[in-house]
C-alpha angles and dihedrals in degrees: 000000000000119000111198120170094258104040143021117219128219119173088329098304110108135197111214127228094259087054093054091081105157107103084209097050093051089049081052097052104052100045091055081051089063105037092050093255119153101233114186136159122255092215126040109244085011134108096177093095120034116191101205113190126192117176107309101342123083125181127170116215132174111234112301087345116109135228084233088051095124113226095232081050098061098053094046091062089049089052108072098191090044092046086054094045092061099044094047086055086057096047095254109163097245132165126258101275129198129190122209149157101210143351106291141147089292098053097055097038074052095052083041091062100037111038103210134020153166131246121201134174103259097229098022125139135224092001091293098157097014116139121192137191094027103169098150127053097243094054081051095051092048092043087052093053091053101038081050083065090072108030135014091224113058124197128221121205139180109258110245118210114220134067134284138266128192103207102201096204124172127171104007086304131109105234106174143349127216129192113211100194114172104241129288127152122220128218123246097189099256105035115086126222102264090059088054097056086045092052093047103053085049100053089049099045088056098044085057091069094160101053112009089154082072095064132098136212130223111235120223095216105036112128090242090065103050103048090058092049095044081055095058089049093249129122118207084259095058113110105226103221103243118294090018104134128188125198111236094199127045109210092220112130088335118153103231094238095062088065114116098213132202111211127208139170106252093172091121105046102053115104134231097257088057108047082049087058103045089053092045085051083057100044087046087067102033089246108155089187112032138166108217109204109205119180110192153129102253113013087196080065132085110256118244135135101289088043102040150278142257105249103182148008107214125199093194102049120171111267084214105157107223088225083084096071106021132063095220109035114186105212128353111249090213100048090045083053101052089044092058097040087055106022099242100145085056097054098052 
């Protein structure tokens, strides 16, 4: 097998860099360039299935998926009341949580209680269907139509107010910890408004160094925008006093996926009780490479119901290395994966 930057090779048949269209698998494939790792496709013309060799050992895995992932695991993480389920019965701080199949009796008494809440799709991927921030009946009724896309049950939960972390735990050990926090800017005393948000689209499309056509900018004159600023009293051309932050986005009725998200390592920041949880959330599903999705206040505080809640266990977890978006990451997601996939650690 030959590995070259724009193409990787099996019996003679190749799959191209743009074919390799997976952001995991490429994340996959240059960092086994780089740790001497043979790294072929299991299928011709196919990324679903890498076969990664490193001196006598060889494992196929499917993205950030393992060769150890146990079938039954991988079910129970698709499945959101059976994931709560599991981590209530090991004492795991989660939101009130309702199932439905339509909007009844129970699910309005539900958004009574509550106030506001979120539907998602039960068994959905990647928050296709998810609608945060439901606080009237018809925004229920609306959220419920498009998370019934996805899935036949639908699940109601109490909306948490914080922000959310991404835990990146394998083999029973934290590796990384991102902070998805929908955008804001923050004044620096001299700079307005319409070069933050320029500076700001600028720092994050270069952080995003694997797939910076996937990014999108803010723009300074979309509708959205200005109503919100026009909300907090500013104009683009307003100068924030030092440590002032707005928030560019409002979390009312929003569909997850038209969040604009700034991402930071928050690695350092996590505390014990935490980590301890997140590895015990893993270890509640059998997951040896799991993504554990916290949404709270302080993530260097304990979670609890006035801080926050774990809101899922994921089997596929992104392999996004916080380097990315830090300037002192603390270890590589990818390269942690691949040593535990091989055993590599155990062998030096």
């Amino acid at each position: 097998m030959i590995i070259v930057l724009n193409y990787f090779f099996v019996g003679g048949v190749g799959l191209t860099q743009q074919q390799i269209s997976n952001l995991q698998n490429q994340i996959i494939i240059k960092k086994a360039q780089e740790m001497g790792i043979v790294c072929t496709p299991l299928l011709a013309d196919c990324e679903d299935f890498l076969e990664l060799s490193y001196k006598d050992k060889t494992v196929i895995i499917n993205k950030s998926r393992s060769h150890q992932l146990l079938l039954i695991s991988g079910l129970l993480a698709q499945n959101k009341e059976a994931t709560n389920k599991l981590l209530a019965r090991n004492k795991l701080p989660i939101t009130d949580t309702l199932i439905v199949e339509e909007v009844g009796e129970p699910a309005i008494q539900f958004l009574t209680k509550n106030k506001t809440v979120v539907v998602k799709p039960i068994n959905a991927k990647c928050s296709l269907g998810v609608t945060i921030g439901i606080k009237t009946l018809e925004q229920l009724e609306q959220a419920v139509i498009v998370a019934k896309q996805y899935s036949q049950k639908i699940m109601l939960q109490r909306y948490v107010v914080g922000h959310d972390y991404r835990v990146l735990v394998i083999d029973g050990e934290m590796i990384g910890v991102l902070e998805y926090r929908s955008a804001f800017i923050e004044g620096d005393g001299y700079s307005t408004i319409r070069q933050l948000l320029e500076d700001l689209n600028d720092k994050q499309l270069k952080k995003n160094t694997l797939e910076p056509e996937n990014d999108q900018a803010i723009e300074a004159e979309s509708i959205d925008l200005q109503n919100i600023l026009h909300r907090n009293g500013l104009t683009l051309d307003d100068v924030l006093v030092k440590g002032q932050q707005v928030e560019l986005f409002v979390d009312d009725n929003m569909l997850v996926t038209d969040f604009y998200d700034v991402i930071t390592d928050r690695t350092a920041d996590i505390c014990p009780e935490n980590i301890e949880m997140a590895i015990r959330a893993a270890k509640a599903l059998q997951i040896d490479v799991a993504g554990i999705d916290i949404r709270c206040l302080h993530i260097d505080k304990p979670l609890d119901q006035t801080n926050g809640v774990i809101l899922e266990v994921n089997a596929l977890p992104d392999l996004v290395d916080p380097s990315n978006y830090f300037a002192k990451s603390t270890k590589n997601a990818a390269e942690s994966y691949l040593t535990y996939l091989l055993e590599i650690e155990k062998e030096q």
